[in-house]
PDB file of C-alpha atoms in Angstrom:
ATOM      1  CA  MET A   4     -57.730  14.575 -91.378  1.00 82.00           C
ATOM      2  CA  THR A   5     -58.340  11.669 -94.417  1.00 86.00           C
ATOM      3  CA  ASP A   6     -58.686   9.595 -91.831  1.00 90.00           C
ATOM      4  CA  VAL A   7     -61.102  11.251 -90.013  1.00 90.00           C
ATOM      5  CA  ALA A   8     -63.401  11.856 -93.238  1.00 91.00           C
ATOM      6  CA  ARG A   9     -63.158   7.841 -93.827  1.00 91.00           C
ATOM      7  CA  LEU A  10     -64.029   6.684 -90.478  1.00 92.00           C
ATOM      8  CA  ALA A  11     -66.501  10.050 -90.473  1.00 92.00           C
ATOM      9  CA  GLY A  12     -68.096   9.883 -94.115  1.00 93.00           C
ATOM     10  CA  VAL A  13     -67.747  12.899 -95.433  1.00 91.00           C
ATOM     11  CA  SER A  14     -65.047  14.764 -97.133  1.00 89.00           C
ATOM     12  CA  HIS A  15     -61.412  16.014 -95.988  1.00 82.00           C
ATOM     13  CA  MET A  16     -63.374  19.404 -97.044  1.00 84.00           C
ATOM     14  CA  THR A  17     -65.606  19.378 -94.675  1.00 88.00           C
ATOM     15  CA  VAL A  18     -63.623  17.499 -91.764  1.00 86.00           C
ATOM     16  CA  SER A  19     -61.581  20.912 -92.161  1.00 80.00           C
ATOM     17  CA  ARG A  20     -64.419  23.599 -92.144  1.00 82.00           C
ATOM     18  CA  VAL A  21     -65.217  21.390 -88.698  1.00 85.00           C
ATOM     19  CA  LEU A  22     -62.173  22.212 -87.143  1.00 79.00           C
ATOM     20  CA  ASN A  23     -62.142  25.630 -88.343  1.00 72.00           C
ATOM     21  CA  GLY A  24     -65.788  25.900 -87.336  1.00 72.00           C
ATOM     22  CA  HIS A  25     -67.380  27.265 -90.545  1.00 76.00           C
ATOM     23  CA  PRO A  26     -70.769  28.592 -89.905  1.00 76.00           C
ATOM     24  CA  THR A  27     -72.145  26.148 -93.532  1.00 81.00           C
ATOM     25  CA  VAL A  28     -71.610  22.352 -91.851  1.00 86.00           C
ATOM     26  CA  ARG A  29     -75.072  21.255 -89.832  1.00 88.00           C
ATOM     27  CA  GLU A  30     -74.650  20.382 -86.737  1.00 89.00           C
ATOM     28  CA  GLN A  31     -75.798  16.438 -87.730  1.00 90.00           C
ATOM     29  CA  THR A  32     -72.036  16.144 -89.607  1.00 91.00           C
ATOM     30  CA  ARG A  33     -70.580  18.502 -87.380  1.00 88.00           C
ATOM     31  CA  LEU A  34     -70.904  15.687 -84.184  1.00 91.00           C
ATOM     32  CA  ARG A  35     -70.331  12.890 -86.490  1.00 92.00           C
ATOM     33  CA  VAL A  36     -67.067  14.947 -87.778  1.00 91.00           C
ATOM     34  CA  GLN A  37     -66.066  15.793 -83.810  1.00 90.00           C
ATOM     35  CA  ALA A  38     -67.093  12.091 -82.922  1.00 92.00           C
ATOM     36  CA  ALA A  39     -64.686  10.599 -85.128  1.00 91.00           C
ATOM     37  CA  ILE A  40     -61.862  13.029 -84.111  1.00 89.00           C
ATOM     38  CA  ALA A  41     -62.468  11.492 -80.629  1.00 87.00           C
ATOM     39  CA  GLN A  42     -62.467   7.866 -81.718  1.00 88.00           C
ATOM     40  CA  LEU A  43     -58.981   8.643 -83.480  1.00 87.00           C
ATOM     41  CA  GLY A  44     -57.236  10.955 -81.676  1.00 81.00           C
ATOM     42  CA  TYR A  45     -56.681  12.966 -83.699  1.00 80.00           C
ATOM     43  CA  ARG A  46     -54.812  16.808 -83.625  1.00 69.00           C
ATOM     44  CA  PRO A  47     -53.945  19.107 -85.772  1.00 63.00           C
ATOM     45  CA  ASN A  48     -50.380  19.783 -87.450  1.00 53.00           C
ATOM     46  CA  ARG A  49     -49.858  22.832 -86.041  1.00 48.00           C
ATOM     47  CA  ALA A  50     -46.264  23.292 -87.386  1.00 42.00           C
ATOM     48  CA  ALA A  51     -48.276  22.062 -91.326  1.00 46.00           C
ATOM     49  CA  ARG A  52     -50.903  24.674 -91.344  1.00 51.00           C
ATOM     50  CA  ALA A  53     -48.070  27.370 -91.014  1.00 45.00           C
ATOM     51  CA  LEU A  54     -45.495  26.553 -93.977  1.00 39.00           C
ATOM     52  CA  VAL A  55     -49.158  26.527 -95.076  1.00 44.00           C
ATOM     53  CA  THR A  56     -50.776  30.241 -93.629  1.00 49.00           C
ATOM     54  CA  GLY A  57     -47.033  31.652 -92.677  1.00 49.00           C
ATOM     55  CA  ARG A  58     -48.791  32.097 -89.920  1.00 55.00           C
ATOM     56  CA  SER A  59     -48.885  29.661 -86.459  1.00 63.00           C
ATOM     57  CA  GLN A  60     -52.060  28.829 -84.302  1.00 79.00           C
ATOM     58  CA  MET A  61     -50.411  30.702 -81.941  1.00 85.00           C
ATOM     59  CA  ILE A  62     -50.395  33.748 -79.911  1.00 89.00           C
ATOM     60  CA  GLY A  63     -46.456  35.744 -78.301  1.00 90.00           C
ATOM     61  CA  VAL A  64     -47.006  37.245 -75.030  1.00 91.00           C
ATOM     62  CA  ILE A  65     -43.923  39.468 -73.887  1.00 88.00           C
ATOM     63  CA  ALA A  66     -43.774  40.052 -70.170  1.00 86.00           C
ATOM     64  CA  GLN A  67     -41.404  41.258 -67.189  1.00 79.00           C
ATOM     65  CA  SER A  68     -40.810  37.887 -64.788  1.00 75.00           C
ATOM     66  CA  THR A  69     -41.974  38.754 -62.043  1.00 75.00           C
ATOM     67  CA  SER A  70     -44.697  37.923 -59.439  1.00 78.00           C
ATOM     68  CA  LEU A  71     -46.346  40.633 -59.170  1.00 83.00           C
ATOM     69  CA  TYR A  72     -50.788  39.787 -58.772  1.00 89.00           C
ATOM     70  CA  GLY A  73     -51.848  41.719 -62.330  1.00 87.00           C
ATOM     71  CA  PRO A  74     -49.558  41.094 -64.689  1.00 86.00           C
ATOM     72  CA  ALA A  75     -49.623  37.311 -62.890  1.00 89.00           C
ATOM     73  CA  SER A  76     -53.390  37.749 -63.590  1.00 91.00           C
ATOM     74  CA  LEU A  77     -53.154  38.555 -67.122  1.00 91.00           C
ATOM     75  CA  LEU A  78     -50.860  36.538 -68.497  1.00 90.00           C
ATOM     76  CA  THR A  79     -53.001  33.803 -66.831  1.00 92.00           C
ATOM     77  CA  GLU A  80     -56.892  35.344 -68.515  1.00 93.00           C
ATOM     78  CA  VAL A  81     -54.677  35.399 -71.856  1.00 92.00           C
ATOM     79  CA  GLU A  82     -53.851  32.340 -71.813  1.00 91.00           C
ATOM     80  CA  ARG A  83     -57.537  31.384 -71.201  1.00 91.00           C
ATOM     81  CA  ILE A  84     -58.327  33.088 -73.745  1.00 89.00           C
ATOM     82  CA  ALA A  85     -55.999  31.236 -75.806  1.00 88.00           C
ATOM     83  CA  ALA A  86     -57.047  28.304 -75.133  1.00 87.00           C
ATOM     84  CA  GLN A  87     -60.741  28.589 -75.982  1.00 84.00           C
ATOM     85  CA  ASP A  88     -60.020  30.485 -79.022  1.00 80.00           C
ATOM     86  CA  GLY A  89     -58.085  27.184 -80.322  1.00 80.00           C
ATOM     87  CA  LEU A  90     -54.650  29.070 -79.427  1.00 84.00           C
ATOM     88  CA  ALA A  91     -51.077  28.572 -78.384  1.00 87.00           C
ATOM     89  CA  VAL A  92     -49.353  30.626 -76.064  1.00 90.00           C
ATOM     90  CA  SER A  93     -45.544  31.358 -76.319  1.00 90.00           C
ATOM     91  CA  VAL A  94     -44.966  32.916 -73.550  1.00 89.00           C
ATOM     92  CA  SER A  95     -41.211  34.755 -73.725  1.00 87.00           C
ATOM     93  CA  CYS A  96     -40.115  36.505 -70.274  1.00 85.00           C
ATOM     94  CA  VAL A  97     -38.020  38.964 -69.773  1.00 84.00           C
ATOM     95  CA  PRO A  98     -36.268  40.144 -66.666  1.00 78.00           C
ATOM     96  CA  ARG A  99     -35.781  42.954 -67.276  1.00 73.00           C
ATOM     97  CA  PRO A 100     -37.704  45.324 -70.650  1.00 67.00           C
ATOM     98  CA  ASP A 101     -35.547  47.149 -72.010  1.00 71.00           C
ATOM     99  CA  GLN A 102     -34.281  47.621 -75.965  1.00 72.00           C
ATOM    100  CA  HIS A 103     -32.315  44.692 -75.486  1.00 76.00           C
ATOM    101  CA  SER A 104     -34.706  42.290 -73.947  1.00 80.00           C
ATOM    102  CA  ILE A 105     -37.286  42.903 -75.183  1.00 78.00           C
ATOM    103  CA  SER A 106     -36.040  42.910 -79.329  1.00 77.00           C
ATOM    104  CA  GLU A 107     -34.317  38.868 -78.436  1.00 82.00           C
ATOM    105  CA  ALA A 108     -37.711  38.159 -77.228  1.00 84.00           C
ATOM    106  CA  VAL A 109     -39.778  39.457 -80.120  1.00 80.00           C
ATOM    107  CA  ASP A 110     -37.079  37.067 -82.248  1.00 80.00           C
ATOM    108  CA  ARG A 111     -37.978  34.069 -80.482  1.00 84.00           C
ATOM    109  CA  LEU A 112     -41.534  34.847 -80.844  1.00 84.00           C
ATOM    110  CA  LEU A 113     -41.420  35.257 -84.421  1.00 79.00           C
ATOM    111  CA  ALA A 114     -39.653  32.719 -85.245  1.00 79.00           C
ATOM    112  CA  HIS A 115     -42.071  30.592 -84.555  1.00 79.00           C
ATOM    113  CA  ARG A 116     -44.503  32.241 -86.609  1.00 79.00           C
ATOM    114  CA  VAL A 117     -46.295  33.421 -84.519  1.00 85.00           C
ATOM    115  CA  ALA A 118     -49.946  34.789 -85.515  1.00 82.00           C
ATOM    116  CA  GLY A 119     -49.539  37.709 -83.201  1.00 84.00           C
ATOM    117  CA  ILE A 120     -47.964  39.449 -80.280  1.00 87.00           C
ATOM    118  CA  ILE A 121     -49.735  40.699 -76.865  1.00 90.00           C
ATOM    119  CA  VAL A 122     -46.979  42.615 -74.057  1.00 88.00           C
ATOM    120  CA  ILE A 123     -47.890  43.007 -70.702  1.00 85.00           C
ATOM    121  CA  ALA A 124     -44.855  45.508 -69.621  1.00 72.00           C
ATOM    122  CA  PRO A 125     -46.802  48.353 -68.412  1.00 65.00           C
ATOM    123  CA  ILE A 126     -43.230  50.057 -67.621  1.00 62.00           C
ATOM    124  CA  GLU A 127     -42.157  53.504 -69.605  1.00 58.00           C
ATOM    125  CA  VAL A 128     -38.896  51.478 -70.676  1.00 55.00           C
ATOM    126  CA  ALA A 129     -41.032  49.077 -72.493  1.00 57.00           C
ATOM    127  CA  ASP A 130     -42.718  51.422 -75.207  1.00 56.00           C
ATOM    128  CA  VAL A 131     -39.487  53.589 -75.516  1.00 55.00           C
ATOM    129  CA  ALA A 132     -38.837  48.923 -76.195  1.00 55.00           C
ATOM    130  CA  LEU A 133     -41.461  48.560 -78.973  1.00 62.00           C
ATOM    131  CA  TYR A 134     -40.767  51.214 -81.252  1.00 58.00           C
ATOM    132  CA  ARG A 135     -39.322  50.461 -83.324  1.00 55.00           C
ATOM    133  CA  LEU A 136     -39.427  47.016 -83.646  1.00 60.00           C
ATOM    134  CA  PRO A 137     -41.098  45.869 -87.015  1.00 59.00           C
ATOM    135  CA  THR A 138     -45.118  46.017 -87.644  1.00 60.00           C
ATOM    136  CA  ASP A 139     -45.448  42.938 -90.679  1.00 66.00           C
ATOM    137  CA  VAL A 140     -47.233  41.060 -87.225  1.00 74.00           C
ATOM    138  CA  PRO A 141     -49.871  42.546 -85.219  1.00 82.00           C
ATOM    139  CA  LEU A 142     -48.786  43.443 -81.652  1.00 82.00           C
ATOM    140  CA  VAL A 143     -50.549  44.513 -79.221  1.00 87.00           C
ATOM    141  CA  THR A 144     -49.494  46.185 -75.023  1.00 86.00           C
ATOM    142  CA  ILE A 145     -51.617  46.004 -72.067  1.00 86.00           C
ATOM    143  CA  ASP A 146     -51.550  49.752 -70.370  1.00 77.00           C
ATOM    144  CA  GLY A 147     -48.766  51.175 -72.379  1.00 66.00           C
ATOM    145  CA  ASP A 148     -48.530  54.399 -73.666  1.00 61.00           C
ATOM    146  CA  ILE A 149     -51.228  55.182 -75.978  1.00 58.00           C
ATOM    147  CA  GLN A 150     -49.499  58.351 -77.226  1.00 58.00           C
ATOM    148  CA  ARG A 151     -46.559  55.758 -78.935  1.00 55.00           C
ATOM    149  CA  SER A 152     -48.262  52.363 -79.534  1.00 57.00           C
ATOM    150  CA  ALA A 153     -49.560  51.274 -82.603  1.00 65.00           C
ATOM    151  CA  ALA A 154     -52.952  49.153 -80.644  1.00 82.00           C
ATOM    152  CA  VAL A 155     -53.619  49.347 -76.534  1.00 86.00           C
ATOM    153  CA  VAL A 156     -55.771  48.300 -73.964  1.00 90.00           C
ATOM    154  CA  THR A 157     -55.529  50.425 -70.990  1.00 89.00           C
ATOM    155  CA  ILE A 158     -57.345  49.916 -67.465  1.00 92.00           C
ATOM    156  CA  ASP A 159     -58.924  53.166 -66.853  1.00 95.00           C
ATOM    157  CA  GLN A 160     -56.892  53.529 -63.688  1.00 94.00           C
ATOM    158  CA  VAL A 161     -57.078  57.158 -63.309  1.00 96.00           C
ATOM    159  CA  SER A 162     -61.309  57.305 -62.920  1.00 97.00           C
ATOM    160  CA  ALA A 163     -60.252  54.381 -60.906  1.00 97.00           C
ATOM    161  CA  ALA A 164     -58.507  56.415 -58.201  1.00 98.00           C
ATOM    162  CA  ARG A 165     -60.200  59.133 -58.007  1.00 98.00           C
ATOM    163  CA  GLU A 166     -63.999  57.038 -57.351  1.00 98.00           C
ATOM    164  CA  ALA A 167     -61.819  55.566 -55.070  1.00 98.00           C
ATOM    165  CA  THR A 168     -60.145  58.983 -53.758  1.00 98.00           C
ATOM    166  CA  ARG A 169     -64.058  60.485 -53.046  1.00 98.00           C
ATOM    167  CA  HIS A 170     -66.023  56.861 -51.807  1.00 98.00           C
ATOM    168  CA  LEU A 171     -63.299  58.295 -48.679  1.00 98.00           C
ATOM    169  CA  LEU A 172     -64.658  62.075 -49.070  1.00 98.00           C
ATOM    170  CA  ASP A 173     -68.144  60.596 -49.492  1.00 98.00           C
ATOM    171  CA  ALA A 174     -67.704  59.161 -45.989  1.00 97.00           C
ATOM    172  CA  GLY A 175     -66.519  62.193 -44.491  1.00 97.00           C
ATOM    173  CA  HIS A 176     -62.899  62.187 -44.385  1.00 98.00           C
ATOM    174  CA  ARG A 177     -60.865  65.974 -44.913  1.00 97.00           C
ATOM    175  CA  THR A 178     -58.470  64.345 -46.764  1.00 98.00           C
ATOM    176  CA  VAL A 179     -57.239  61.103 -48.775  1.00 98.00           C
ATOM    177  CA  TRP A 180     -53.539  59.788 -48.280  1.00 98.00           C
ATOM    178  CA  HIS A 181     -51.894  57.730 -51.200  1.00 98.00           C
ATOM    179  CA  VAL A 182     -48.934  55.342 -50.301  1.00 98.00           C
ATOM    180  CA  ALA A 183     -47.984  55.063 -54.360  1.00 96.00           C
ATOM    181  CA  GLY A 184     -46.866  52.467 -56.454  1.00 93.00           C
ATOM    182  CA  PRO A 185     -42.631  52.766 -58.285  1.00 89.00           C
ATOM    183  CA  PRO A 186     -42.847  55.783 -60.085  1.00 83.00           C
ATOM    184  CA  ASP A 187     -41.538  53.981 -63.625  1.00 77.00           C
ATOM    185  CA  ARG A 188     -45.167  52.477 -64.178  1.00 82.00           C
ATOM    186  CA  PHE A 189     -47.656  53.090 -65.640  1.00 82.00           C
ATOM    187  CA  GLY A 190     -50.357  52.148 -64.127  1.00 87.00           C
ATOM    188  CA  SER A 191     -49.328  54.571 -60.236  1.00 91.00           C
ATOM    189  CA  ALA A 192     -48.635  56.831 -62.295  1.00 91.00           C
ATOM    190  CA  ALA A 193     -52.291  57.112 -63.764  1.00 93.00           C
ATOM    191  CA  ARG A 194     -53.729  55.558 -60.120  1.00 96.00           C
ATOM    192  CA  GLN A 195     -51.547  59.050 -58.571  1.00 97.00           C
ATOM    193  CA  LYS A 196     -52.816  61.296 -61.257  1.00 97.00           C
ATOM    194  CA  GLY A 197     -56.591  60.159 -60.033  1.00 98.00           C
ATOM    195  CA  TRP A 198     -55.980  60.675 -56.381  1.00 98.00           C
ATOM    196  CA  GLN A 199     -54.879  64.146 -57.049  1.00 98.00           C
ATOM    197  CA  GLU A 200     -57.719  64.855 -59.231  1.00 98.00           C
ATOM    198  CA  ALA A 201     -60.917  64.216 -57.391  1.00 98.00           C
ATOM    199  CA  LEU A 202     -58.925  65.275 -53.753  1.00 98.00           C
ATOM    200  CA  VAL A 203     -58.440  69.086 -55.769  1.00 98.00           C
ATOM    201  CA  ALA A 204     -62.345  69.183 -57.586  1.00 98.00           C
ATOM    202  CA  ALA A 205     -63.382  68.317 -54.183  1.00 97.00           C
ATOM    203  CA  GLY A 206     -61.155  70.923 -52.923  1.00 97.00           C
ATOM    204  CA  ALA A 207     -59.565  68.735 -50.249  1.00 97.00           C
ATOM    205  CA  ASP A 208     -56.063  69.753 -49.074  1.00 97.00           C
ATOM    206  CA  VAL A 209     -53.503  67.376 -51.580  1.00 97.00           C
ATOM    207  CA  PRO A 210     -51.033  65.927 -48.859  1.00 97.00           C
ATOM    208  CA  PRO A 211     -47.163  64.760 -50.605  1.00 96.00           C
ATOM    209  CA  PRO A 212     -48.143  60.974 -51.673  1.00 96.00           C
ATOM    210  CA  LEU A 213     -45.467  58.835 -50.051  1.00 96.00           C
ATOM    211  CA  PRO A 214     -43.346  56.357 -52.325  1.00 93.00           C
ATOM    212  CA  ALA A 215     -43.424  52.770 -52.178  1.00 92.00           C
ATOM    213  CA  GLY A 216     -43.836  50.139 -54.315  1.00 88.00           C
ATOM    214  CA  TRP A 217     -45.635  47.226 -54.847  1.00 91.00           C
ATOM    215  CA  SER A 218     -45.323  45.057 -52.066  1.00 93.00           C
ATOM    216  CA  ALA A 219     -47.131  44.527 -48.192  1.00 95.00           C
ATOM    217  CA  ALA A 220     -43.286  44.970 -46.851  1.00 96.00           C
ATOM    218  CA  SER A 221     -43.834  49.249 -48.555  1.00 95.00           C
ATOM    219  CA  GLY A 222     -46.907  49.741 -47.111  1.00 96.00           C
ATOM    220  CA  TYR A 223     -45.886  48.860 -43.798  1.00 97.00           C
ATOM    221  CA  GLU A 224     -42.498  50.992 -44.062  1.00 95.00           C
ATOM    222  CA  CYS A 225     -44.638  54.133 -45.460  1.00 95.00           C
ATOM    223  CA  ALA A 226     -47.325  53.242 -42.774  1.00 96.00           C
ATOM    224  CA  GLU A 227     -44.691  53.677 -39.567  1.00 95.00           C
ATOM    225  CA  LEU A 228     -45.281  57.679 -40.526  1.00 94.00           C
ATOM    226  CA  LEU A 229     -48.851  57.719 -41.111  1.00 96.00           C
ATOM    227  CA  ALA A 230     -49.842  55.881 -38.643  1.00 96.00           C
ATOM    228  CA  ARG A 231     -48.266  57.852 -35.916  1.00 95.00           C
ATOM    229  CA  MET A 232     -50.230  61.294 -37.387  1.00 96.00           C
ATOM    230  CA  PRO A 233     -53.703  61.602 -35.670  1.00 95.00           C
ATOM    231  CA  GLU A 234     -55.071  63.635 -38.643  1.00 95.00           C
ATOM    232  CA  ALA A 235     -53.899  61.138 -41.502  1.00 96.00           C
ATOM    233  CA  THR A 236     -57.937  59.378 -41.036  1.00 97.00           C
ATOM    234  CA  ALA A 237     -57.930  57.948 -44.937  1.00 98.00           C
ATOM    235  CA  ILE A 238     -55.404  56.273 -47.336  1.00 98.00           C
ATOM    236  CA  PHE A 239     -55.469  55.219 -50.493  1.00 98.00           C
ATOM    237  CA  ALA A 240     -53.195  52.473 -51.380  1.00 98.00           C
ATOM    238  CA  ALA A 241     -51.520  51.706 -54.111  1.00 95.00           C
ATOM    239  CA  ASN A 242     -52.138  48.537 -54.518  1.00 96.00           C
ATOM    240  CA  ASP A 243     -53.459  45.374 -52.103  1.00 97.00           C
ATOM    241  CA  HIS A 244     -50.570  43.973 -51.685  1.00 96.00           C
ATOM    242  CA  VAL A 245     -49.613  47.391 -50.085  1.00 97.00           C
ATOM    243  CA  ALA A 246     -53.197  47.551 -48.138  1.00 98.00           C
ATOM    244  CA  LEU A 247     -51.874  44.696 -46.100  1.00 97.00           C
ATOM    245  CA  GLY A 248     -48.549  46.545 -45.107  1.00 97.00           C
ATOM    246  CA  VAL A 249     -50.319  48.867 -43.929  1.00 98.00           C
ATOM    247  CA  LEU A 250     -53.530  47.285 -42.438  1.00 98.00           C
ATOM    248  CA  ARG A 251     -50.348  45.840 -40.395  1.00 97.00           C
ATOM    249  CA  ALA A 252     -48.654  48.837 -39.322  1.00 97.00           C
ATOM    250  CA  LEU A 253     -51.894  50.985 -38.487  1.00 97.00           C
ATOM    251  CA  GLN A 254     -53.130  47.700 -36.282  1.00 97.00           C
ATOM    252  CA  GLU A 255     -49.201  47.890 -34.424  1.00 96.00           C
ATOM    253  CA  HIS A 256     -49.350  51.253 -32.983  1.00 97.00           C
ATOM    254  CA  GLY A 257     -53.615  50.484 -32.010  1.00 97.00           C
ATOM    255  CA  ARG A 258     -55.055  52.277 -34.829  1.00 97.00           C
ATOM    256  CA  ARG A 259     -58.066  50.813 -35.843  1.00 97.00           C
ATOM    257  CA  VAL A 260     -59.499  50.396 -39.098  1.00 97.00           C
ATOM    258  CA  PRO A 261     -62.221  51.887 -39.874  1.00 97.00           C
ATOM    259  CA  GLU A 262     -62.751  53.332 -36.682  1.00 97.00           C
ATOM    260  CA  ASP A 263     -59.545  55.336 -37.082  1.00 97.00           C
ATOM    261  CA  VAL A 264     -58.216  54.742 -39.789  1.00 98.00           C
ATOM    262  CA  SER A 265     -60.265  54.019 -43.448  1.00 98.00           C
ATOM    263  CA  VAL A 266     -58.273  51.918 -46.285  1.00 98.00           C
ATOM    264  CA  ILE A 267     -58.137  51.471 -49.553  1.00 98.00           C
ATOM    265  CA  GLY A 268     -56.540  48.977 -52.164  1.00 98.00           C
ATOM    266  CA  PHE A 269     -56.395  48.081 -55.773  1.00 97.00           C
ATOM    267  CA  ASP A 270     -56.578  45.096 -57.036  1.00 96.00           C
ATOM    268  CA  ASP A 271     -58.656  42.787 -55.606  1.00 96.00           C
ATOM    269  CA  VAL A 272     -57.074  39.969 -55.303  1.00 96.00           C
ATOM    270  CA  PRO A 273     -58.200  36.631 -53.886  1.00 94.00           C
ATOM    271  CA  GLU A 274     -57.081  37.173 -50.190  1.00 95.00           C
ATOM    272  CA  ALA A 275     -59.208  40.611 -50.310  1.00 96.00           C
ATOM    273  CA  ALA A 276     -61.904  39.940 -49.143  1.00 96.00           C
ATOM    274  CA  TYR A 277     -60.459  37.914 -46.018  1.00 96.00           C
ATOM    275  CA  PHE A 278     -57.983  41.092 -44.648  1.00 96.00           C
ATOM    276  CA  MET A 279     -58.456  42.081 -40.857  1.00 94.00           C
ATOM    277  CA  PRO A 280     -60.532  44.034 -41.365  1.00 96.00           C
ATOM    278  CA  PRO A 281     -62.243  43.153 -45.517  1.00 98.00           C
ATOM    279  CA  LEU A 282     -60.570  45.368 -47.712  1.00 98.00           C
ATOM    280  CA  THR A 283     -62.464  47.915 -50.414  1.00 98.00           C
ATOM    281  CA  THR A 284     -61.045  47.116 -53.662  1.00 98.00           C
ATOM    282  CA  VAL A 285     -60.806  48.379 -57.155  1.00 98.00           C
ATOM    283  CA  ARG A 286     -61.452  45.325 -59.413  1.00 97.00           C
ATOM    284  CA  PRO A 287     -59.654  45.761 -62.681  1.00 95.00           C
ATOM    285  CA  HIS A 288     -61.118  43.238 -64.624  1.00 94.00           C
ATOM    286  CA  PHE A 289     -58.319  41.265 -65.952  1.00 94.00           C
ATOM    287  CA  ASP A 290     -60.680  38.751 -68.042  1.00 93.00           C
ATOM    288  CA  ALA A 291     -61.965  42.456 -69.810  1.00 93.00           C
ATOM    289  CA  VAL A 292     -58.048  43.049 -70.518  1.00 93.00           C
ATOM    290  CA  ALA A 293     -57.678  39.593 -71.972  1.00 92.00           C
ATOM    291  CA  ARG A 294     -60.803  39.233 -74.649  1.00 91.00           C
ATOM    292  CA  ALA A 295     -59.915  43.001 -75.704  1.00 91.00           C
ATOM    293  CA  SER A 296     -56.128  42.376 -76.247  1.00 90.00           C
ATOM    294  CA  PHE A 297     -57.092  39.694 -78.670  1.00 88.00           C
ATOM    295  CA  GLU A 298     -59.554  41.983 -79.960  1.00 86.00           C
ATOM    296  CA  LEU A 299     -57.064  44.312 -81.102  1.00 86.00           C
ATOM    297  CA  LEU A 300     -54.790  41.553 -82.345  1.00 83.00           C
ATOM    298  CA  GLY A 301     -57.327  40.294 -84.829  1.00 77.00           C
ATOM    299  CA  ALA A 302     -58.333  43.605 -86.001  1.00 69.00           C
ATOM    300  CA  GLN A 303     -54.817  44.263 -87.348  1.00 65.00           C
ATOM    301  CA  PRO A 304     -54.108  43.466 -90.539  1.00 53.00           C
ATOM    302  CA  GLY A 305     -50.370  40.980 -90.994  1.00 47.00           C
ATOM    303  CA  SER A 306     -49.105  43.988 -92.775  1.00 35.00           C
ATOM    304  CA  GLY A 307     -49.347  46.717 -89.816  1.00 44.00           C
ATOM    305  CA  ASP A 308     -51.627  49.317 -89.063  1.00 45.00           C
ATOM    306  CA  GLY A 309     -50.428  52.825 -87.813  1.00 47.00           C
ATOM    307  CA  GLY A 310     -53.619  54.109 -86.880  1.00 50.00           C
ATOM    308  CA  VAL A 311     -53.716  54.354 -83.247  1.00 50.00           C
ATOM    309  CA  ARG A 312     -56.988  51.959 -82.051  1.00 78.00           C
ATOM    310  CA  GLN A 313     -57.348  52.049 -77.989  1.00 83.00           C
ATOM    311  CA  ARG A 314     -59.842  49.467 -76.086  1.00 88.00           C
ATOM    312  CA  THR A 315     -60.162  51.360 -73.245  1.00 91.00           C
ATOM    313  CA  VAL A 316     -61.851  48.558 -69.741  1.00 93.00           C
ATOM    314  CA  VAL A 317     -63.414  50.323 -66.690  1.00 94.00           C
ATOM    315  CA  PRO A 318     -62.771  48.761 -63.407  1.00 96.00           C
ATOM    316  CA  THR A 319     -65.303  48.689 -60.379  1.00 97.00           C
ATOM    317  CA  LEU A 320     -64.489  49.198 -57.181  1.00 98.00           C
ATOM    318  CA  ILE A 321     -65.947  46.825 -54.703  1.00 97.00           C
ATOM    319  CA  SER A 322     -66.976  48.416 -50.894  1.00 97.00           C
ATOM    320  CA  ARG A 323     -66.456  45.975 -47.705  1.00 97.00           C
ATOM    321  CA  ALA A 324     -65.606  46.943 -44.454  1.00 97.00           C
ATOM    322  CA  SER A 325     -62.465  48.585 -44.591  1.00 98.00           C
ATOM    323  CA  VAL A 326     -63.940  52.506 -45.640  1.00 98.00           C
ATOM    324  CA  ALA A 327     -65.944  54.345 -42.669  1.00 97.00           C
ATOM    325  CA  ALA A 328     -66.555  57.513 -41.254  1.00 97.00           C
ATOM    326  CA  PRO A 329     -64.142  59.420 -39.645  1.00 96.00           C
ATOM    327  CA  PRO A 330     -63.683  59.630 -35.630  1.00 92.00           C
ATOM    328  CA  SER A 331     -65.743  62.482 -34.339  1.00 82.00           C
TER     329      SER A 331
END
């Protein structure tokens, strides 16, 4: 920083203000300091800053080891927003979000003096594991239990599932079948709840949900049964990969989509617009979820806060070609 200050013809304090985005620095001075930084190839010494402040410029993330689109997209968005904010990210993946694994992950992150921790593990045992953790570091869970988590960002999957189900009912279908996700996932339970609420509110029959997983294979297996049922003219799938398996099973049994059966998914994976037919689905807005997580981290004092804070992100129904009126 002394070398930068000397080259730019400013004080050491002015360089510090530029690095920290202080609003009182004149634009001409800021540009001169940035030019000196670029010329010298200067990088802030994060280790030294951590010794001074007691916290690094690093955010810790605990995530379950998975290739599922939702958690992977959330992690990508967290890293992108951290980079925009000048923060580094240290990711600690756990094979299974149990008490022991999460406690170890937290210890690893605290050893790096992280400024805060974001937990991406929307599963019940993860929230139980977090319940007794220290509160001296800001912590936010994504899609956790709002009754247990001090700070949580949720995707309103109940209202999104209601809207998706109503969309199928409004197209003229008498009822909607649901190929559900894993029972231990908060998101799966929320989507099933919204589906059921929409059917009850419309006075429609509520068929038994078909338990699947998050994979195309599990959706295919469930749809093998639905494809043989002429009365099954509308299906709400737990996610887009499940919907992909559903589409395959329907096609193999000669059930056309959307002429014979309408299908809606969830997540709006990049390939959804290229399914055959293009899939109507729900877009959760993972970028907004990640941004809200950083805002909640910033709102927490370092000593922790017992008050419950919650941010809710409302998804959007993306209408494509997989929904139509039922066959007459």
